[in-house]
Tab-separated table of C-alpha atoms in Angstrom:
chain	number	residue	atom	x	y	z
A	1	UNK	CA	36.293	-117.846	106.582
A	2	UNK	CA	34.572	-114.815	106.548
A	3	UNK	CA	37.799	-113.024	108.148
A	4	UNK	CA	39.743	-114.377	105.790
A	5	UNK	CA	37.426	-113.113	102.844
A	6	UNK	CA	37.135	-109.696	104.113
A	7	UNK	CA	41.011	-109.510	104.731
A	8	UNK	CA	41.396	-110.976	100.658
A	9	UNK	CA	39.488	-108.657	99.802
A	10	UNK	CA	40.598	-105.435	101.508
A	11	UNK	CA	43.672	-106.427	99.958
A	12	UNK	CA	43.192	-106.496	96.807
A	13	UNK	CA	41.222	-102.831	96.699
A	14	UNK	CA	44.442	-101.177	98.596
A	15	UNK	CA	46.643	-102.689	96.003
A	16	UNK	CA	44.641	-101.127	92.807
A	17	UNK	CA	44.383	-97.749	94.739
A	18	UNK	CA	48.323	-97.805	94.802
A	19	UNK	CA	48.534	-99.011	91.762
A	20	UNK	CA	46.228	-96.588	90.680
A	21	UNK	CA	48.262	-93.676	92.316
A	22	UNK	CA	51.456	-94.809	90.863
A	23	UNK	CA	50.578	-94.563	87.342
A	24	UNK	CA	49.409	-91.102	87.821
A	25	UNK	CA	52.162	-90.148	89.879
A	26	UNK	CA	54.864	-91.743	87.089
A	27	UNK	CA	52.918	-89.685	84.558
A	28	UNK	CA	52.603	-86.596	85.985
A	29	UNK	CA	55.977	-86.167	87.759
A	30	UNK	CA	57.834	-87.422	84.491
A	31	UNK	CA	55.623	-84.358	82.490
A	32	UNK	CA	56.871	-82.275	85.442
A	33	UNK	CA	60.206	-82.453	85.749
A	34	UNK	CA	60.238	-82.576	81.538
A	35	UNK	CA	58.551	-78.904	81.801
A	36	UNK	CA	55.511	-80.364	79.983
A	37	UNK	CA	53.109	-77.788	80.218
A	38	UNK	CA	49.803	-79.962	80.809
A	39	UNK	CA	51.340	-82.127	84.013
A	40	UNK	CA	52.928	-78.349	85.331
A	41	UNK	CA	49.299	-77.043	85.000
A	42	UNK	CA	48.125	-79.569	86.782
A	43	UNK	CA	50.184	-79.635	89.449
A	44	UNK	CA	49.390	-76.421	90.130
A	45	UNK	CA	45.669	-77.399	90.657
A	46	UNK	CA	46.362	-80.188	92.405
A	47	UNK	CA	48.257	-78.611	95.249
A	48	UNK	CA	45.789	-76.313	95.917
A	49	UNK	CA	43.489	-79.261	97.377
A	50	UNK	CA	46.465	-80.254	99.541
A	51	UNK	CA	44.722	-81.130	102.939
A	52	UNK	CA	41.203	-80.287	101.783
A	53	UNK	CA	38.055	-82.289	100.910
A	54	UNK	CA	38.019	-83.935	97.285
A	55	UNK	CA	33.993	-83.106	97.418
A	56	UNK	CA	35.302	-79.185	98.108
A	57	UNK	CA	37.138	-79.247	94.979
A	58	UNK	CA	35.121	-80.465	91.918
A	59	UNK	CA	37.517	-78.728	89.650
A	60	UNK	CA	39.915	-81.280	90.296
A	61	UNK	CA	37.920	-84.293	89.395
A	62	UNK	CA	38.696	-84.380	85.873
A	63	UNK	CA	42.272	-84.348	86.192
A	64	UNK	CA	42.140	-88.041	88.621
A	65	UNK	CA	40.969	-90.990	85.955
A	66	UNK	CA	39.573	-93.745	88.445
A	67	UNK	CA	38.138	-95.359	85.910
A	68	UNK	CA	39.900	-98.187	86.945
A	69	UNK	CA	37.860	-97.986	89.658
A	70	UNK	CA	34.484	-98.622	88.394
A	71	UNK	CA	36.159	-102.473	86.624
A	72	UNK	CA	35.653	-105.542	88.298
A	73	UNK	CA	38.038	-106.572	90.333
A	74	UNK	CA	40.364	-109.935	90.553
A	75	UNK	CA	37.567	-111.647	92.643
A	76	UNK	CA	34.349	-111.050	90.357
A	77	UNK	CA	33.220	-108.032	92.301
A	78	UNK	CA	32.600	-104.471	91.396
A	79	UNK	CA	33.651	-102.002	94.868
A	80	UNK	CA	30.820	-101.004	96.416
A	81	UNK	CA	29.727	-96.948	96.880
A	82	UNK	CA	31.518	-96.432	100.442
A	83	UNK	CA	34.734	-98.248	98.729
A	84	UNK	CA	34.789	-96.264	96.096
A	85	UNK	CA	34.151	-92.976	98.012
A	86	UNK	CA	37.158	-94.228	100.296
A	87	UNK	CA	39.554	-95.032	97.016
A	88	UNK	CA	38.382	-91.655	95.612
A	89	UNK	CA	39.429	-89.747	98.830
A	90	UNK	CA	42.440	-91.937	99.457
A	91	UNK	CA	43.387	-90.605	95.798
A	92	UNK	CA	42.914	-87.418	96.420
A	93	UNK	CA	44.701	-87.183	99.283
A	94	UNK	CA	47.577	-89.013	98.451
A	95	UNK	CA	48.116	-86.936	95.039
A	96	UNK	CA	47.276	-83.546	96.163
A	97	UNK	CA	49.963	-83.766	98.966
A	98	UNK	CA	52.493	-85.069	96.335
A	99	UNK	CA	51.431	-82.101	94.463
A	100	UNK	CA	52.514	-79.377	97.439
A	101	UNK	CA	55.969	-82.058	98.390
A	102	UNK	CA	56.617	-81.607	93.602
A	103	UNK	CA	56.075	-77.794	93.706
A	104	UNK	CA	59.274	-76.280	92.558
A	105	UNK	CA	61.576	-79.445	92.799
A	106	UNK	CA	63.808	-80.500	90.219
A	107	UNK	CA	64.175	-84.298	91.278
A	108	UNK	CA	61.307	-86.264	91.806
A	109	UNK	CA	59.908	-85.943	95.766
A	110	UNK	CA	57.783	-89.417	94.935
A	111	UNK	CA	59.884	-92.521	95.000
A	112	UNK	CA	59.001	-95.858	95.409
A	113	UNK	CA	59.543	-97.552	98.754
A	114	UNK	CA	62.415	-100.396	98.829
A	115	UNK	CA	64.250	-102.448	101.737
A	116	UNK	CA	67.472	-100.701	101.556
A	117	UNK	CA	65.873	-96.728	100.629
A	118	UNK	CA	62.601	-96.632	102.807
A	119	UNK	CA	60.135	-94.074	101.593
A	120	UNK	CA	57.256	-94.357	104.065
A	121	UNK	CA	56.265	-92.260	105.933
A	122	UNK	CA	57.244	-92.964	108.962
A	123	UNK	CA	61.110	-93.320	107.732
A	124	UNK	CA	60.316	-89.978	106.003
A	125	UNK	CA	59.596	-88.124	109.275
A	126	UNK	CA	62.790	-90.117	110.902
A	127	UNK	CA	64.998	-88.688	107.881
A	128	UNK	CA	63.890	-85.274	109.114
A	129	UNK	CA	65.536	-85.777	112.261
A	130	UNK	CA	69.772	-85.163	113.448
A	131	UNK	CA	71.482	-88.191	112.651
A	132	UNK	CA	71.503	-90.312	116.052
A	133	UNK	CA	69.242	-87.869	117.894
A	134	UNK	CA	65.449	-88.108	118.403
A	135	UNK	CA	63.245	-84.976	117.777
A	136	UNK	CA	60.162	-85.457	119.611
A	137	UNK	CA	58.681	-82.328	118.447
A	138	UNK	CA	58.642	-84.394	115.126
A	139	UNK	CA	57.688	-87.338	116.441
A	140	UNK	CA	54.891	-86.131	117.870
A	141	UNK	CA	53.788	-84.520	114.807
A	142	UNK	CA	53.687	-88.469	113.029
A	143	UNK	CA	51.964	-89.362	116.537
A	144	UNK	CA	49.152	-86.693	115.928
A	145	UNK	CA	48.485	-87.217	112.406
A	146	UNK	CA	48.054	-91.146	113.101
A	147	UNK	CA	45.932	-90.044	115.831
A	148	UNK	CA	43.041	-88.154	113.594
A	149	UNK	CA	39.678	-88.380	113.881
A	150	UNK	CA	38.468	-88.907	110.319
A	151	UNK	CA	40.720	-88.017	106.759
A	152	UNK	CA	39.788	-84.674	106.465
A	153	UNK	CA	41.883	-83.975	110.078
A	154	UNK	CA	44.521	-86.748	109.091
A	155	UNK	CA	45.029	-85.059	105.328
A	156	UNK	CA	45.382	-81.612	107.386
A	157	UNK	CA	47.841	-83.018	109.520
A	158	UNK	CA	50.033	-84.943	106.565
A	159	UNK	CA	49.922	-81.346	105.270
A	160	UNK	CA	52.163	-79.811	107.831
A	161	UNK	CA	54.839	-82.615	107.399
A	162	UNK	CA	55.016	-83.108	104.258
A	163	UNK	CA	55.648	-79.043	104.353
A	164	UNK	CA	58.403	-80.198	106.355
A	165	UNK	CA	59.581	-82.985	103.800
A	166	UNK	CA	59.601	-80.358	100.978
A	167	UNK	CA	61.917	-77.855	102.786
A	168	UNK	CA	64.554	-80.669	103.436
A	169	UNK	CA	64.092	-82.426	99.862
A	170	UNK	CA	63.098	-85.491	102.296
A	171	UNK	CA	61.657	-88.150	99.616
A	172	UNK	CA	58.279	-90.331	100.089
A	173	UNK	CA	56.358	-92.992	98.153
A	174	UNK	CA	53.044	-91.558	97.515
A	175	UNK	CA	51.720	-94.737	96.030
A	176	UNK	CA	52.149	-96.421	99.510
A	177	UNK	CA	50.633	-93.340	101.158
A	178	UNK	CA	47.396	-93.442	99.100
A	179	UNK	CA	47.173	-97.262	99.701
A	180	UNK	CA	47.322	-96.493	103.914
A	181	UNK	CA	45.088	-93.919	103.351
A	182	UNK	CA	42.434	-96.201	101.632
A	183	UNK	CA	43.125	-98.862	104.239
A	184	UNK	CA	42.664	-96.204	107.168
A	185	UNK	CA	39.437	-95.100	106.388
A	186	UNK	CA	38.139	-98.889	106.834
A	187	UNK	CA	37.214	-100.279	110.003
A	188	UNK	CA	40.313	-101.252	112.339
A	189	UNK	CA	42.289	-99.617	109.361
A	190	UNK	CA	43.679	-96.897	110.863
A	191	UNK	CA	45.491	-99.631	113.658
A	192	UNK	CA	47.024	-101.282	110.930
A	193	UNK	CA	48.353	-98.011	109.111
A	194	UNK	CA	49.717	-96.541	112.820
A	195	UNK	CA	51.803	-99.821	113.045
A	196	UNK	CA	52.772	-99.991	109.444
A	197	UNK	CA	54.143	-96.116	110.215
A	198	UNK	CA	55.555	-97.300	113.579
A	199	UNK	CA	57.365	-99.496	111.909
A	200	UNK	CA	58.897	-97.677	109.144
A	201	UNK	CA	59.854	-95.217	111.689
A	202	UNK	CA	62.048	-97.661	113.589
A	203	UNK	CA	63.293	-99.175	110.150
A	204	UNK	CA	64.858	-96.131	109.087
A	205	UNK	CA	68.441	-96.110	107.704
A	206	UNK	CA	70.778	-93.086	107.758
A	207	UNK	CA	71.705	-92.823	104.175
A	208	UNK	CA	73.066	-89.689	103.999
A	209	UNK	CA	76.607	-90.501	105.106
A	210	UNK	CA	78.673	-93.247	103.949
A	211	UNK	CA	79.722	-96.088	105.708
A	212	UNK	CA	77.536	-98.536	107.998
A	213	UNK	CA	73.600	-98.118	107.779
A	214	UNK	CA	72.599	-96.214	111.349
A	215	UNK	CA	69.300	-97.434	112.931
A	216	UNK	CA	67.818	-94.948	115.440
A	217	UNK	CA	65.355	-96.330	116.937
A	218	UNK	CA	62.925	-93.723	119.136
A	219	UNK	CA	61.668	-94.298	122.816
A	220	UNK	CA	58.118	-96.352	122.451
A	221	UNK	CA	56.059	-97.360	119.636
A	222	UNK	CA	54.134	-95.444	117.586
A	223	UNK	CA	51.603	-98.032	117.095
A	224	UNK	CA	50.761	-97.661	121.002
A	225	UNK	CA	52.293	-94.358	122.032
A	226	UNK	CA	49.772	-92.503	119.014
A	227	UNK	CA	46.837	-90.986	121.798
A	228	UNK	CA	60.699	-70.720	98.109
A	229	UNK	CA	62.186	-70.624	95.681
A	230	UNK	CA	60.503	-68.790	92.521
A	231	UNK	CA	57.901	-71.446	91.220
A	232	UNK	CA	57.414	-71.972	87.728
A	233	UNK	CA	54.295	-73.154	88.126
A	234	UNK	CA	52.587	-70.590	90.830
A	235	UNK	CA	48.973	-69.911	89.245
């Protein structure tokens, strides 16, 4: 029962963090790509915390409304200091990384995951990869970043790849991302999150060419094996 309860209840707190994330991310990549001059402005700030602290960058806590946060959730109970501190961070993360993947783009680099277009990130590291081939160089780099010590390494580490993702226009749904990241920083979470990115690495489809969907599936599992252009909106 008290499994169960816990499990419920984890749940429902990763949900409202992506939630959360995706109505910020809607808003603030539809002002972006409209040239509004608020969400550009504050995309610039929030790429300059990509892969850093959230408590290192207090200038950026206005712009995140986690009000949402702070309401009682479906089962009666408010989230307690740590799970608030890990939603906050999870947040942070998740948005500021967006933020660097945005800069400069004129499509949208967050897209919600779906069976037939994966977005995580584990399909987004695949998509960086030759069509039938396996880049372990790459793979590895997926391998480290699920193999962090604590967020602040792990945020570091997402840094460098999605600085990959940008330079190939490789899309990824930041809404999941901030949801993993929430659930990593609980206990056992970051087991869950490697397999979750093990399997969206081995679930990625080739859609760049037409005809059947290609499946290239890597040697072991990640869930085991883990040990510019002119920017309009440079500051």
């Amino acid at each position: 029962m008290t499994t169960t309860s816990t499990s419920t209840s984890t749940d429902s707190v990763t949900d409202l963090v992506t939630r959360l994330a995706q109505e910020h991310l809607s808003r603030w990549q539809r002002g972006y790509l409209s040239d509004d001059a608020k969400a550009v402005g504050a995309l610039a700030r929030l790429r300059r915390g990509a892969g850093k602290p959230a408590e290192q960058l207090p200038d950026l806590w206005d712009l995140l409304d986690t009000q949402a946060l702070h309401d009682t959730r479906r089962d009666g109970h408010p989230l307690s200091e740590t799970e608030l501190a890990r939603a906050e961070d999870a947040l942070h993360t998740a948005l500021t990384l967006w933020a660097l993947h945005q800069q400069s783009r004129s499509t949208g680099m967050h897209q919600p995951h779906r069976h037939d277009r994966p977005r995580g990130l584990g399909a987004a590291v695949h998509r960086l990869m030759p069509a039938n081939d396996i880049d372990d160089s790459l793979r590895k780099r997926l391998v480290r970043a699920g193999n962090a010590p604590d967020l602040t390494a792990l945020a570091q580490r997402l840094r460098d790849i999605v600085t990959l993702l940008r330079r190939e226009d490789v899309l990824l749904d930041y809404a999941l991302l901030a949801g993993q990241l929430y659930q990593w920083q609980r206990p056992g979470g970051a087991d869950r999150v490697r397999i979750a990115w093990g399997r969206s690495f081995h679930a990625w489809q080739d859609h760049r060419t037409p005809g059947p969907q290609q499946d290239n599936p890597a040697p072991g599992d990640l869930s085991t094996d883990l040990p510019d252009a002119t920017d309009k909106d440079t500051p």
